[in-house]
Tab-separated table of C-alpha atoms in Angstrom:
chain	number	residue	atom	x	y	z
A	14	MET	CA	10.716	-11.526	-6.751
A	15	ARG	CA	7.435	-13.261	-7.556
A	16	TRP	CA	6.401	-13.193	-3.898
A	17	ARG	CA	7.048	-9.434	-3.752
A	18	ASN	CA	4.925	-8.917	-6.869
A	19	GLU	CA	2.039	-10.960	-5.466
A	20	HIS	CA	2.279	-9.160	-2.132
A	21	ASP	CA	2.172	-5.759	-3.855
A	22	CYS	CA	-0.846	-6.771	-5.947
A	23	ARG	CA	-2.677	-7.992	-2.829
A	24	GLU	CA	-1.807	-4.755	-1.021
A	25	LEU	CA	-3.097	-2.699	-3.967
A	26	ARG	CA	-6.367	-4.632	-4.148
A	27	HIS	CA	-7.219	-5.053	-0.486
A	28	GLY	CA	-5.243	-2.485	1.452
A	29	LEU	CA	-5.487	0.486	-0.885
A	30	GLY	CA	-8.818	-0.198	-2.567
A	31	LEU	CA	-7.883	-0.902	-6.163
A	32	ASP	CA	-10.780	-3.344	-6.449
A	33	HIS	CA	-13.350	-0.931	-4.941
A	34	PHE	CA	-13.875	1.198	-8.047
A	35	GLN	CA	-17.468	1.039	-9.295
A	36	GLY	CA	-17.444	3.710	-11.999
A	37	ARG	CA	-18.181	3.197	-15.661
A	38	THR	CA	-15.905	5.596	-17.493
A	39	TRP	CA	-12.350	4.996	-18.606
A	40	ARG	CA	-11.346	8.395	-17.245
A	41	GLY	CA	-12.698	7.587	-13.788
A	42	ARG	CA	-11.013	4.186	-13.732
A	43	HIS	CA	-7.722	5.723	-14.864
A	44	HIS	CA	-7.965	8.396	-12.163
A	45	HIS	CA	-8.658	5.768	-9.475
A	46	VAL	CA	-5.789	3.519	-10.578
A	47	THR	CA	-3.416	6.504	-10.693
A	48	LEU	CA	-4.264	7.564	-7.136
A	49	VAL	CA	-3.987	4.028	-5.765
A	50	THR	CA	-0.626	3.548	-7.489
A	51	ALA	CA	0.665	6.856	-6.099
A	52	ALA	CA	-0.450	5.833	-2.599
A	53	GLN	CA	1.313	2.492	-2.939
A	54	ALA	CA	4.516	4.183	-4.142
A	55	PHE	CA	4.383	6.589	-1.195
A	56	LEU	CA	3.917	3.749	1.293
A	57	THR	CA	6.744	1.751	-0.278
A	58	LEU	CA	9.135	4.704	-0.076
A	59	ARG	CA	8.041	5.355	3.495
A	60	ARG	CA	8.642	1.719	4.444
A	61	LEU	CA	12.125	1.704	2.882
A	62	ASP	CA	13.224	5.052	4.356
A	63	PRO	CA	15.705	4.392	7.193
A	64	LYS	CA	14.993	7.813	8.728
A	65	ALA	CA	11.204	7.354	8.845
A	66	HIS	CA	9.787	7.842	12.296
A	67	THR	CA	7.789	5.103	13.940
A	68	PRO	CA	4.228	5.935	15.017
A	69	THR	CA	3.875	7.615	18.402
A	70	CYS	CA	0.689	5.740	19.241
A	71	PRO	CA	1.318	3.596	22.362
A	72	SER	CA	-0.535	0.603	20.934
A	73	ALA	CA	1.579	0.690	17.779
A	74	ARG	CA	4.784	0.838	19.781
A	75	SER	CA	3.786	-2.082	21.954
A	76	SER	CA	2.907	-4.237	18.944
A	77	ILE	CA	6.221	-3.382	17.282
A	78	SER	CA	8.257	-4.115	20.402
A	79	SER	CA	6.464	-7.416	21.023
A	80	ARG	CA	7.492	-8.834	17.657
A	81	THR	CA	10.387	-11.248	17.569
A	82	PHE	CA	12.724	-11.158	14.625
């Protein structure tokens, strides 16, 4: 569970831009954090959805098929 928490925090900071906010107001910071959190929730639900379609981009398909599990 700790690994999942650390992974989510890293994804929020680096992947979704939580650490890129440069405003000075509490309202702006709150707005930024809310949008980043909503984006992370959307991506998590998308990742866990068994009916989600894989990307149709040929390069994405080739990288997915080349992985070994």
